PDB file of C-alpha atoms (C1' of nucleotides) in Angstrom:
ATOM      1  CA  UNK A 135      22.076  22.103 -38.066  1.00  0.00           C
ATOM      2  CA  UNK A 136      19.542  24.890 -38.408  1.00  0.00           C
ATOM      3  CA  UNK A 137      20.231  27.813 -36.153  1.00  0.00           C
ATOM      4  CA  UNK A 138      17.292  28.911 -34.041  1.00  0.00           C
ATOM      5  CA  UNK A 139      16.763  32.574 -33.319  1.00  0.00           C
ATOM      6  CA  UNK A 140      16.843  33.882 -29.770  1.00  0.00           C
ATOM      7  CA  UNK A 141      13.119  33.460 -29.241  1.00  0.00           C
ATOM      8  CA  UNK A 142      13.010  30.075 -30.888  1.00  0.00           C
ATOM      9  CA  UNK A 143      15.675  28.976 -28.484  1.00  0.00           C
ATOM     10  CA  UNK A 144      13.500  29.935 -25.544  1.00  0.00           C
ATOM     11  CA  UNK A 145      10.753  27.776 -26.924  1.00  0.00           C
ATOM     12  CA  UNK A 146      13.102  24.863 -27.450  1.00  0.00           C
ATOM     13  CA  UNK A 147      14.245  25.188 -23.863  1.00  0.00           C
ATOM     14  CA  UNK A 148      10.702  24.989 -22.654  1.00  0.00           C
ATOM     15  CA  UNK A 149      10.027  21.908 -24.775  1.00  0.00           C
ATOM     16  CA  UNK A 150      13.204  20.203 -23.595  1.00  0.00           C
ATOM     17  CA  UNK A 151      12.200  20.897 -20.044  1.00  0.00           C
ATOM     18  CA  UNK A 152       8.497  20.177 -20.234  1.00  0.00           C
ATOM     19  CA  UNK A 153       8.415  17.580 -22.964  1.00  0.00           C
ATOM     20  CA  UNK A 154       5.615  17.504 -25.555  1.00  0.00           C
ATOM     21  CA  UNK A 155       3.403  20.514 -24.978  1.00  0.00           C
ATOM     22  CA  UNK A 156       0.589  22.539 -26.439  1.00  0.00           C
ATOM     23  CA  UNK A 157       0.993  26.112 -27.564  1.00  0.00           C
ATOM     24  CA  UNK A 158      -0.921  27.206 -24.499  1.00  0.00           C
ATOM     25  CA  UNK A 159       1.530  25.579 -22.124  1.00  0.00           C
ATOM     26  CA  UNK A 160       4.495  27.005 -23.936  1.00  0.00           C
ATOM     27  CA  UNK A 161       2.924  30.420 -24.033  1.00  0.00           C
ATOM     28  CA  UNK A 162       2.273  30.331 -20.315  1.00  0.00           C
ATOM     29  CA  UNK A 163       5.896  29.468 -19.634  1.00  0.00           C
ATOM     30  CA  UNK A 164       7.002  32.234 -21.947  1.00  0.00           C
ATOM     31  CA  UNK A 165       4.876  34.682 -20.038  1.00  0.00           C
ATOM     32  CA  UNK A 166       6.627  33.893 -16.825  1.00  0.00           C
ATOM     33  CA  UNK A 167       9.563  35.826 -18.190  1.00  0.00           C
ATOM     34  CA  UNK A 168       7.935  38.369 -20.477  1.00  0.00           C
ATOM     35  CA  UNK A 169       4.484  39.175 -21.778  1.00  0.00           C
ATOM     36  CA  UNK A 170       3.809  37.575 -25.146  1.00  0.00           C
ATOM     37  CA  UNK A 171       0.516  37.194 -26.949  1.00  0.00           C
ATOM     38  CA  UNK A 172      -0.837  33.728 -27.553  1.00  0.00           C
ATOM     39  CA  UNK A 173      -0.913  34.034 -31.314  1.00  0.00           C
ATOM     40  CA  UNK A 174       2.653  35.265 -31.293  1.00  0.00           C
ATOM     41  CA  UNK A 175       3.790  32.069 -29.678  1.00  0.00           C
ATOM     42  CA  UNK A 176       1.558  30.072 -31.987  1.00  0.00           C
ATOM     43  CA  UNK A 177       3.022  31.707 -35.059  1.00  0.00           C
ATOM     44  CA  UNK A 178       6.550  31.129 -33.847  1.00  0.00           C
ATOM     45  CA  UNK A 179       5.871  27.482 -33.278  1.00  0.00           C
ATOM     46  CA  UNK A 180       4.290  27.150 -36.682  1.00  0.00           C
ATOM     47  CA  UNK A 181       7.368  28.659 -38.256  1.00  0.00           C
ATOM     48  CA  UNK A 182       9.585  26.379 -36.197  1.00  0.00           C
ATOM     49  CA  UNK A 183       7.619  23.436 -37.512  1.00  0.00           C
ATOM     50  CA  UNK A 184       8.360  24.530 -41.051  1.00  0.00           C
ATOM     51  CA  UNK A 185      12.015  24.930 -40.253  1.00  0.00           C
ATOM     52  CA  UNK A 186      12.110  21.492 -38.722  1.00  0.00           C
ATOM     53  CA  UNK A 187      13.044  22.705 -35.261  1.00  0.00           C
ATOM     54  CA  UNK A 188       9.958  21.127 -33.736  1.00  0.00           C
ATOM     55  CA  UNK A 189       7.516  18.517 -34.855  1.00  0.00           C
ATOM     56  CA  UNK A 190       3.881  18.296 -33.934  1.00  0.00           C
ATOM     57  CA  UNK A 191       1.133  15.817 -33.441  1.00  0.00           C
ATOM     58  CA  UNK A 192      -1.971  17.101 -35.177  1.00  0.00           C
ATOM     59  CA  UNK A 193      -4.187  14.166 -34.415  1.00  0.00           C
ATOM     60  CA  UNK A 194      -6.097  16.109 -31.791  1.00  0.00           C
ATOM     61  CA  UNK A 195      -7.622  19.522 -32.127  1.00  0.00           C
ATOM     62  CA  UNK A 196      -4.996  20.905 -29.789  1.00  0.00           C
ATOM     63  CA  UNK A 197      -1.697  20.197 -31.505  1.00  0.00           C
ATOM     64  CA  UNK A 198       1.111  18.900 -29.394  1.00  0.00           C
ATOM     65  CA  UNK A 199       4.603  20.090 -30.144  1.00  0.00           C
ATOM     66  CA  UNK A 200       7.925  18.581 -29.330  1.00  0.00           C
ATOM     67  CA  UNK A 201      11.521  19.551 -29.971  1.00  0.00           C
ATOM     68  CA  UNK A 202      12.915  17.999 -33.136  1.00  0.00           C
ATOM     69  CA  UNK A 203      16.514  18.750 -32.282  1.00  0.00           C
ATOM     70  CA  UNK A 204      18.424  17.311 -29.360  1.00  0.00           C
ATOM     71  CA  UNK A 205      19.641  19.661 -26.692  1.00  0.00           C
ATOM     72  CA  UNK A 206      23.080  18.045 -26.876  1.00  0.00           C
ATOM     73  CA  UNK A 207      23.375  18.619 -30.592  1.00  0.00           C
ATOM     74  CA  UNK A 208      22.355  22.208 -30.399  1.00  0.00           C
ATOM     75  CA  UNK A 209      24.710  22.778 -27.499  1.00  0.00           C
ATOM     76  CA  UNK A 210      27.574  21.462 -29.583  1.00  0.00           C
ATOM     77  CA  UNK A 211      26.668  23.660 -32.502  1.00  0.00           C
ATOM     78  CA  UNK A 212      26.330  26.774 -30.439  1.00  0.00           C
ATOM     79  CA  UNK A 213      29.430  26.205 -28.405  1.00  0.00           C
ATOM     80  CA  UNK A 214      31.444  25.775 -31.522  1.00  0.00           C
ATOM     81  CA  UNK A 215      29.915  28.897 -32.984  1.00  0.00           C
ATOM     82  CA  UNK A 216      30.723  30.961 -29.920  1.00  0.00           C
ATOM     83  CA  UNK A 217      34.186  29.461 -29.804  1.00  0.00           C
ATOM     84  CA  UNK A 218      34.900  30.746 -33.287  1.00  0.00           C
ATOM     85  CA  UNK A 219      33.077  34.010 -32.863  1.00  0.00           C
ATOM     86  CA  UNK A 220      34.771  35.293 -29.740  1.00  0.00           C
ATOM     87  CA  UNK A 221      37.479  32.874 -28.661  1.00  0.00           C
ATOM     88  CA  UNK A 222      39.432  32.617 -31.904  1.00  0.00           C
ATOM     89  CA  UNK A 223      38.482  28.978 -31.992  1.00  0.00           C
ATOM     90  CA  UNK A 224      40.083  28.086 -28.694  1.00  0.00           C
ATOM     91  CA  UNK A 225      38.133  25.516 -26.702  1.00  0.00           C
ATOM     92  CA  UNK A 226      40.437  25.951 -23.755  1.00  0.00           C
ATOM     93  CA  UNK A 227      39.844  29.680 -23.519  1.00  0.00           C
ATOM     94  CA  UNK A 228      36.135  29.141 -23.693  1.00  0.00           C
ATOM     95  CA  UNK A 229      36.226  26.477 -20.994  1.00  0.00           C
ATOM     96  CA  UNK A 230      38.320  28.692 -18.778  1.00  0.00           C
ATOM     97  CA  UNK A 231      35.943  31.554 -19.209  1.00  0.00           C
ATOM     98  CA  UNK A 232      32.978  29.367 -18.379  1.00  0.00           C
ATOM     99  CA  UNK A 233      34.525  27.933 -15.264  1.00  0.00           C
ATOM    100  CA  UNK A 234      35.846  31.274 -14.087  1.00  0.00           C
ATOM    101  CA  UNK A 235      32.442  32.727 -14.602  1.00  0.00           C
ATOM    102  CA  UNK A 236      29.559  30.677 -13.383  1.00  0.00           C
ATOM    103  CA  UNK A 237      29.285  27.788 -11.043  1.00  0.00           C
ATOM    104  CA  UNK A 238      29.992  24.150 -11.640  1.00  0.00           C
ATOM    105  CA  UNK A 239      29.219  21.285  -9.325  1.00  0.00           C
ATOM    106  CA  UNK A 240      31.899  19.169  -7.725  1.00  0.00           C
ATOM    107  CA  UNK A 241      30.809  16.306  -9.894  1.00  0.00           C
ATOM    108  CA  UNK A 242      31.104  18.309 -13.071  1.00  0.00           C
ATOM    109  CA  UNK A 243      34.535  19.482 -12.092  1.00  0.00           C
ATOM    110  CA  UNK A 244      35.586  15.880 -11.624  1.00  0.00           C
ATOM    111  CA  UNK A 245      34.159  14.996 -14.995  1.00  0.00           C
ATOM    112  CA  UNK A 246      36.137  17.761 -16.552  1.00  0.00           C
ATOM    113  CA  UNK A 247      39.296  16.587 -14.860  1.00  0.00           C
ATOM    114  CA  UNK A 248      38.686  13.104 -16.160  1.00  0.00           C
ATOM    115  CA  UNK A 249      38.086  14.428 -19.641  1.00  0.00           C
ATOM    116  CA  UNK A 250      41.289  16.412 -19.525  1.00  0.00           C
ATOM    117  CA  UNK A 251      43.259  13.351 -18.424  1.00  0.00           C
ATOM    118  CA  UNK A 252      41.824  11.495 -21.324  1.00  0.00           C
ATOM    119  CA  UNK A 253      42.612  14.259 -23.791  1.00  0.00           C
ATOM    120  CA  UNK A 254      46.162  14.439 -22.553  1.00  0.00           C
ATOM    121  CA  UNK A 255      46.588  10.697 -22.849  1.00  0.00           C
ATOM    122  CA  UNK A 256      45.182  10.645 -26.347  1.00  0.00           C
ATOM    123  CA  UNK A 257      47.660  13.296 -27.294  1.00  0.00           C
ATOM    124  CA  UNK A 258      50.555  11.010 -26.423  1.00  0.00           C
TER     125      UNK A 258
ATOM    126  CA  UNK B1139      27.058  45.395 -21.540  1.00  0.00           C
ATOM    127  CA  UNK B1140      25.578  46.126 -24.950  1.00  0.00           C
ATOM    128  CA  UNK B1141      25.143  43.074 -27.075  1.00  0.00           C
ATOM    129  CA  UNK B1142      26.650  43.333 -30.543  1.00  0.00           C
ATOM    130  CA  UNK B1143      24.925  41.736 -33.485  1.00  0.00           C
ATOM    131  CA  UNK B1144      26.607  38.987 -35.453  1.00  0.00           C
ATOM    132  CA  UNK B1145      28.176  41.364 -37.954  1.00  0.00           C
ATOM    133  CA  UNK B1146      29.214  43.839 -35.313  1.00  0.00           C
ATOM    134  CA  UNK B1147      31.005  41.034 -33.595  1.00  0.00           C
ATOM    135  CA  UNK B1148      33.033  40.342 -36.707  1.00  0.00           C
ATOM    136  CA  UNK B1149      34.102  43.942 -36.773  1.00  0.00           C
ATOM    137  CA  UNK B1150      35.045  43.879 -33.118  1.00  0.00           C
ATOM    138  CA  UNK B1151      37.134  40.796 -33.737  1.00  0.00           C
ATOM    139  CA  UNK B1152      39.006  42.575 -36.478  1.00  0.00           C
ATOM    140  CA  UNK B1153      39.622  45.588 -34.267  1.00  0.00           C
ATOM    141  CA  UNK B1154      40.822  43.436 -31.387  1.00  0.00           C
ATOM    142  CA  UNK B1155      43.182  41.676 -33.711  1.00  0.00           C
ATOM    143  CA  UNK B1156      44.419  44.622 -35.769  1.00  0.00           C
ATOM    144  CA  UNK B1157      44.163  47.398 -33.243  1.00  0.00           C
ATOM    145  CA  UNK B1158      43.002  50.890 -34.238  1.00  0.00           C
ATOM    146  CA  UNK B1159      42.013  50.794 -37.892  1.00  0.00           C
ATOM    147  CA  UNK B1160      40.328  52.750 -40.634  1.00  0.00           C
ATOM    148  CA  UNK B1161      37.091  51.667 -42.246  1.00  0.00           C
ATOM    149  CA  UNK B1162      39.078  50.671 -45.315  1.00  0.00           C
ATOM    150  CA  UNK B1163      41.241  48.244 -43.384  1.00  0.00           C
ATOM    151  CA  UNK B1164      38.284  46.719 -41.612  1.00  0.00           C
ATOM    152  CA  UNK B1165      36.379  46.428 -44.857  1.00  0.00           C
ATOM    153  CA  UNK B1166      39.281  44.661 -46.510  1.00  0.00           C
ATOM    154  CA  UNK B1167      39.446  42.141 -43.687  1.00  0.00           C
ATOM    155  CA  UNK B1168      35.718  41.637 -43.904  1.00  0.00           C
ATOM    156  CA  UNK B1169      36.035  40.920 -47.592  1.00  0.00           C
ATOM    157  CA  UNK B1170      38.445  38.102 -46.956  1.00  0.00           C
ATOM    158  CA  UNK B1171      35.499  36.140 -45.675  1.00  0.00           C
ATOM    159  CA  UNK B1172      32.605  37.556 -47.634  1.00  0.00           C
ATOM    160  CA  UNK B1173      31.977  40.352 -50.105  1.00  0.00           C
ATOM    161  CA  UNK B1174      30.736  43.507 -48.425  1.00  0.00           C
ATOM    162  CA  UNK B1175      30.456  46.995 -49.847  1.00  0.00           C
ATOM    163  CA  UNK B1176      32.612  49.725 -48.381  1.00  0.00           C
ATOM    164  CA  UNK B1177      29.716  51.916 -47.355  1.00  0.00           C
ATOM    165  CA  UNK B1178      28.075  48.954 -45.676  1.00  0.00           C
ATOM    166  CA  UNK B1179      31.025  48.547 -43.399  1.00  0.00           C
ATOM    167  CA  UNK B1180      31.202  52.302 -42.904  1.00  0.00           C
ATOM    168  CA  UNK B1181      27.574  52.471 -41.880  1.00  0.00           C
ATOM    169  CA  UNK B1182      27.956  49.583 -39.487  1.00  0.00           C
ATOM    170  CA  UNK B1183      30.896  51.218 -37.823  1.00  0.00           C
ATOM    171  CA  UNK B1184      29.032  54.493 -37.552  1.00  0.00           C
ATOM    172  CA  UNK B1185      26.173  52.702 -35.840  1.00  0.00           C
ATOM    173  CA  UNK B1186      28.588  50.918 -33.567  1.00  0.00           C
ATOM    174  CA  UNK B1187      30.003  54.282 -32.611  1.00  0.00           C
ATOM    175  CA  UNK B1188      26.551  55.451 -31.597  1.00  0.00           C
ATOM    176  CA  UNK B1189      26.012  52.313 -29.586  1.00  0.00           C
ATOM    177  CA  UNK B1190      29.324  52.764 -27.861  1.00  0.00           C
ATOM    178  CA  UNK B1191      30.813  49.545 -29.136  1.00  0.00           C
ATOM    179  CA  UNK B1192      33.677  51.377 -30.793  1.00  0.00           C
ATOM    180  CA  UNK B1193      35.160  54.820 -30.456  1.00  0.00           C
ATOM    181  CA  UNK B1194      36.824  56.811 -33.140  1.00  0.00           C
ATOM    182  CA  UNK B1195      39.455  59.408 -33.626  1.00  0.00           C
ATOM    183  CA  UNK B1196      38.128  62.036 -36.003  1.00  0.00           C
ATOM    184  CA  UNK B1197      41.128  64.288 -35.918  1.00  0.00           C
ATOM    185  CA  UNK B1198      42.239  63.201 -39.354  1.00  0.00           C
ATOM    186  CA  UNK B1199      40.166  62.973 -42.485  1.00  0.00           C
ATOM    187  CA  UNK B1200      40.329  59.226 -42.332  1.00  0.00           C
ATOM    188  CA  UNK B1201      38.743  58.333 -39.028  1.00  0.00           C
ATOM    189  CA  UNK B1202      40.415  55.688 -36.960  1.00  0.00           C
ATOM    190  CA  UNK B1203      38.230  53.282 -35.037  1.00  0.00           C
ATOM    191  CA  UNK B1204      38.997  51.166 -32.054  1.00  0.00           C
ATOM    192  CA  UNK B1205      37.043  48.693 -29.969  1.00  0.00           C
ATOM    193  CA  UNK B1206      35.420  50.311 -26.962  1.00  0.00           C
ATOM    194  CA  UNK B1207      34.719  47.029 -25.232  1.00  0.00           C
ATOM    195  CA  UNK B1208      37.320  44.569 -24.033  1.00  0.00           C
ATOM    196  CA  UNK B1209      37.428  41.146 -25.592  1.00  0.00           C
ATOM    197  CA  UNK B1210      37.536  39.584 -22.118  1.00  0.00           C
ATOM    198  CA  UNK B1211      34.436  41.403 -20.985  1.00  0.00           C
ATOM    199  CA  UNK B1212      32.456  40.483 -24.029  1.00  0.00           C
ATOM    200  CA  UNK B1213      33.598  36.896 -23.747  1.00  0.00           C
ATOM    201  CA  UNK B1214      32.317  36.785 -20.200  1.00  0.00           C
ATOM    202  CA  UNK B1215      29.003  38.279 -21.192  1.00  0.00           C
ATOM    203  CA  UNK B1216      28.483  35.947 -24.082  1.00  0.00           C
ATOM    204  CA  UNK B1217      29.572  32.854 -22.251  1.00  0.00           C
ATOM    205  CA  UNK B1218      27.174  33.605 -19.493  1.00  0.00           C
ATOM    206  CA  UNK B1219      24.426  34.245 -21.998  1.00  0.00           C
ATOM    207  CA  UNK B1220      25.034  30.957 -23.761  1.00  0.00           C
ATOM    208  CA  UNK B1221      25.279  29.215 -20.434  1.00  0.00           C
ATOM    209  CA  UNK B1222      21.796  30.346 -19.518  1.00  0.00           C
ATOM    210  CA  UNK B1223      20.360  29.980 -22.976  1.00  0.00           C
ATOM    211  CA  UNK B1224      21.292  26.384 -23.650  1.00  0.00           C
ATOM    212  CA  UNK B1225      23.012  24.895 -20.625  1.00  0.00           C
ATOM    213  CA  UNK B1226      20.450  25.712 -17.958  1.00  0.00           C
ATOM    214  CA  UNK B1227      23.042  27.897 -16.334  1.00  0.00           C
ATOM    215  CA  UNK B1228      25.576  25.137 -15.815  1.00  0.00           C
ATOM    216  CA  UNK B1229      29.163  26.272 -16.294  1.00  0.00           C
ATOM    217  CA  UNK B1230      30.398  22.729 -15.967  1.00  0.00           C
ATOM    218  CA  UNK B1231      28.229  21.437 -18.766  1.00  0.00           C
ATOM    219  CA  UNK B1232      29.347  24.259 -20.990  1.00  0.00           C
ATOM    220  CA  UNK B1233      33.009  23.625 -20.234  1.00  0.00           C
ATOM    221  CA  UNK B1234      32.580  19.931 -20.896  1.00  0.00           C
ATOM    222  CA  UNK B1235      30.935  20.607 -24.181  1.00  0.00           C
ATOM    223  CA  UNK B1236      33.676  22.985 -25.226  1.00  0.00           C
ATOM    224  CA  UNK B1237      36.459  20.593 -24.333  1.00  0.00           C
ATOM    225  CA  UNK B1238      34.744  17.631 -25.875  1.00  0.00           C
ATOM    226  CA  UNK B1239      34.216  19.625 -28.988  1.00  0.00           C
ATOM    227  CA  UNK B1240      37.159  21.617 -30.222  1.00  0.00           C
ATOM    228  CA  UNK B1241      40.789  21.576 -29.405  1.00  0.00           C
ATOM    229  CA  UNK B1242      42.630  22.980 -26.461  1.00  0.00           C
ATOM    230  CA  UNK B1243      46.360  23.249 -26.043  1.00  0.00           C
ATOM    231  CA  UNK B1244      48.274  21.309 -23.421  1.00  0.00           C
ATOM    232  CA  UNK B1245      48.922  24.568 -21.674  1.00  0.00           C
ATOM    233  CA  UNK B1246      45.263  25.507 -21.571  1.00  0.00           C
ATOM    234  CA  UNK B1247      44.364  22.094 -20.235  1.00  0.00           C
ATOM    235  CA  UNK B1248      46.852  22.601 -17.448  1.00  0.00           C
ATOM    236  CA  UNK B1249      45.413  25.996 -16.708  1.00  0.00           C
ATOM    237  CA  UNK B1250      41.986  24.502 -16.473  1.00  0.00           C
ATOM    238  CA  UNK B1251      43.213  21.811 -14.116  1.00  0.00           C
ATOM    239  CA  UNK B1252      44.774  24.449 -11.954  1.00  0.00           C
ATOM    240  CA  UNK B1253      41.579  26.463 -11.956  1.00  0.00           C
ATOM    241  CA  UNK B1254      39.584  23.412 -10.974  1.00  0.00           C
ATOM    242  CA  UNK B1255      41.932  22.674  -8.105  1.00  0.00           C
ATOM    243  CA  UNK B1256      41.477  26.190  -6.923  1.00  0.00           C
ATOM    244  CA  UNK B1257      37.708  26.045  -7.217  1.00  0.00           C
ATOM    245  CA  UNK B1258      37.610  22.819  -5.288  1.00  0.00           C
ATOM    246  CA  UNK B1259      39.811  24.233  -2.570  1.00  0.00           C
ATOM    247  CA  UNK B1260      37.740  27.364  -2.286  1.00  0.00           C
ATOM    248  CA  UNK B1261      34.683  25.215  -1.833  1.00  0.00           C
ATOM    249  CA  UNK B1262      36.112  23.653   1.283  1.00  0.00           C
TER     250      UNK B1262
ATOM    251  C1'  DT C 551     -29.156  24.818 -30.173  1.00  0.00           C
ATOM    252  C1'  DT C 552     -27.266  28.857 -28.845  1.00  0.00           C
ATOM    253  C1'  DG C 553     -23.497  31.075 -27.270  1.00  0.00           C
ATOM    254  C1'  DC C 554     -18.945  31.254 -25.078  1.00  0.00           C
ATOM    255  C1'  DA C 555     -14.182  29.474 -24.923  1.00  0.00           C
ATOM    256  C1'  DT C 556     -10.330  27.796 -27.331  1.00  0.00           C
ATOM    257  C1'  DC C 557      -7.970  26.313 -31.223  1.00  0.00           C
ATOM    258  C1'  DT C 558      -5.466  26.884 -35.895  1.00  0.00           C
ATOM    259  C1'  DA C 559      -4.315  29.519 -40.013  1.00  0.00           C
ATOM    260  C1'  DC C 560      -2.707  33.341 -42.027  1.00  0.00           C
ATOM    261  C1'  DG C 561      -2.030  38.140 -43.615  1.00  0.00           C
ATOM    262  C1'  DA C 562       0.124  41.927 -42.342  1.00  0.00           C
ATOM    263  C1'  DA C 563       2.202  45.588 -39.254  1.00  0.00           C
ATOM    264  C1'  DT C 564       6.263  46.547 -36.659  1.00  0.00           C
ATOM    265  C1'  DT C 565      10.863  46.304 -35.330  1.00  0.00           C
ATOM    266  C1'  DT C 566      15.648  45.273 -35.962  1.00  0.00           C
ATOM    267  C1'  DA C 567      19.572  44.264 -38.847  1.00  0.00           C
ATOM    268  C1'  DT C 568      21.917  44.607 -43.140  1.00  0.00           C
ATOM    269  C1'  DT C 569      23.039  46.591 -47.436  1.00  0.00           C
ATOM    270  C1'  DC C 570      24.028  50.093 -50.542  1.00  0.00           C
ATOM    271  C1'  DG C 571      23.408  54.360 -53.569  1.00  0.00           C
ATOM    272  C1'  DT C 572      24.082  59.161 -53.837  1.00  0.00           C
ATOM    273  C1'  DA C 573      25.680  63.611 -52.312  1.00  0.00           C
ATOM    274  C1'  DT C 574      29.323  66.137 -50.868  1.00  0.00           C
ATOM    275  C1'  DA C 575      33.908  67.248 -49.058  1.00  0.00           C
ATOM    276  C1'  DT C 576      38.835  66.748 -48.992  1.00  0.00           C
ATOM    277  C1'  DA C 577      43.226  65.184 -50.624  1.00  0.00           C
ATOM    278  C1'  DA C 578      46.352  63.641 -54.185  1.00  0.00           C
ATOM    279  C1'  DT C 579      47.892  63.534 -58.942  1.00  0.00           C
ATOM    280  C1'  DC C 580      48.591  65.138 -63.404  1.00  0.00           C
TER     281       DC C 580
ATOM    282  C1'  DG D 234      43.480  74.202 -61.385  1.00  0.00           C
ATOM    283  C1'  DA D 235      41.174  70.159 -63.409  1.00  0.00           C
ATOM    284  C1'  DT D 236      40.606  65.434 -62.760  1.00  0.00           C
ATOM    285  C1'  DT D 237      40.646  61.387 -60.122  1.00  0.00           C
ATOM    286  C1'  DA D 238      40.680  58.795 -55.783  1.00  0.00           C
ATOM    287  C1'  DT D 239      39.085  58.390 -51.316  1.00  0.00           C
ATOM    288  C1'  DA D 240      36.488  60.028 -47.224  1.00  0.00           C
ATOM    289  C1'  DT D 241      32.179  60.730 -44.463  1.00  0.00           C
ATOM    290  C1'  DA D 242      27.166  61.333 -43.935  1.00  0.00           C
ATOM    291  C1'  DC D 243      22.834  59.865 -44.533  1.00  0.00           C
ATOM    292  C1'  DG D 244      18.421  58.336 -46.637  1.00  0.00           C
ATOM    293  C1'  DA D 245      16.338  54.572 -47.944  1.00  0.00           C
ATOM    294  C1'  DA D 246      15.718  49.723 -49.838  1.00  0.00           C
ATOM    295  C1'  DT D 247      15.820  45.000 -48.446  1.00  0.00           C
ATOM    296  C1'  DA D 248      15.839  41.173 -45.421  1.00  0.00           C
ATOM    297  C1'  DA D 249      14.988  38.843 -41.156  1.00  0.00           C
ATOM    298  C1'  DA D 250      12.669  38.458 -36.780  1.00  0.00           C
ATOM    299  C1'  DT D 251       8.823  39.460 -33.919  1.00  0.00           C
ATOM    300  C1'  DT D 252       4.215  40.638 -32.894  1.00  0.00           C
ATOM    301  C1'  DC D 253      -0.551  40.519 -33.259  1.00  0.00           C
ATOM    302  C1'  DG D 254      -5.397  40.965 -35.210  1.00  0.00           C
ATOM    303  C1'  DT D 255      -9.012  38.676 -37.439  1.00  0.00           C
ATOM    304  C1'  DA D 256     -11.410  34.841 -39.476  1.00  0.00           C
ATOM    305  C1'  DG D 257     -13.201  30.480 -39.246  1.00  0.00           C
ATOM    306  C1'  DA D 258     -13.508  25.752 -37.083  1.00  0.00           C
ATOM    307  C1'  DT D 259     -14.439  22.898 -33.250  1.00  0.00           C
ATOM    308  C1'  DG D 260     -15.701  21.724 -28.591  1.00  0.00           C
ATOM    309  C1'  DC D 261     -18.247  22.509 -24.419  1.00  0.00           C
ATOM    310  C1'  DA D 262     -21.733  24.159 -21.234  1.00  0.00           C
ATOM    311  C1'  DA D 263     -26.108  26.167 -20.237  1.00  0.00           C
TER     312       DA D 263
END
DNA sequence: TTGCATCTACGAATTTATTCGTATATAATC
DNA sequence: GATTATATACGAATAAATTCGTAGATGCAA
């Protein structure tokens, strides 16, 4: 899986959230966080198209872009990268750090418990 | 907390693992994964010193470097960054992805269960 | 149909990260 | 003490990521 840069990731997030969008839309969203010129965003999205991170519909004058990678897939890739980079490959340590850190909903916590049960059963 | 680049992170990992080390030692470890010139590693570590990522003892001719940031702290920072960058801020989703992905020891799984219990109790 | 707005393409400047050569100093070895 | 090995410092080349200006095409409104 191709690794997006920091900025490319922001764009992917916007596309995942908003669905198929024009450069203008994406640029507006980007500007909610930080000022970025229109052509900057355009160029980025063109490069992302080349890299295969997004695909676009060129049938209209205003091209419509959409993410070409699934959020789930990229999450997996990046988690595993972080796991190796700073947790010596330990999934458990990473999970602990995440839970200790931010917030998780009751439902997510239950899911995690269920997953753990399953992992422990598989291990037997 | 200052964010290390990819390569800087590798150096930090070596320092965390090996403890205070000379450039030569670090460079040798680096070369186990990928060929890197000595002065490249030296320069990186000099820059990291400026940035405050490492500190060094210059009392001897061969300077001895050590990590100036704690592994735990950087883990927290990076987990929280990843959480926001690709998990819409959800700790639970991140934890799920980590556990579903790599491997965690029985002991870690138990720790996580304990942590979850605690979180759920606190919520009451 | 003229002119203003909006779009893409693309070259290129800028910034940031990585890599390494060379100069010079100090220590160790013969 | 001359030679060789090993250090640091630092300038600068290269590579990668980000930013933006300008040109030219198309649509839209007066």
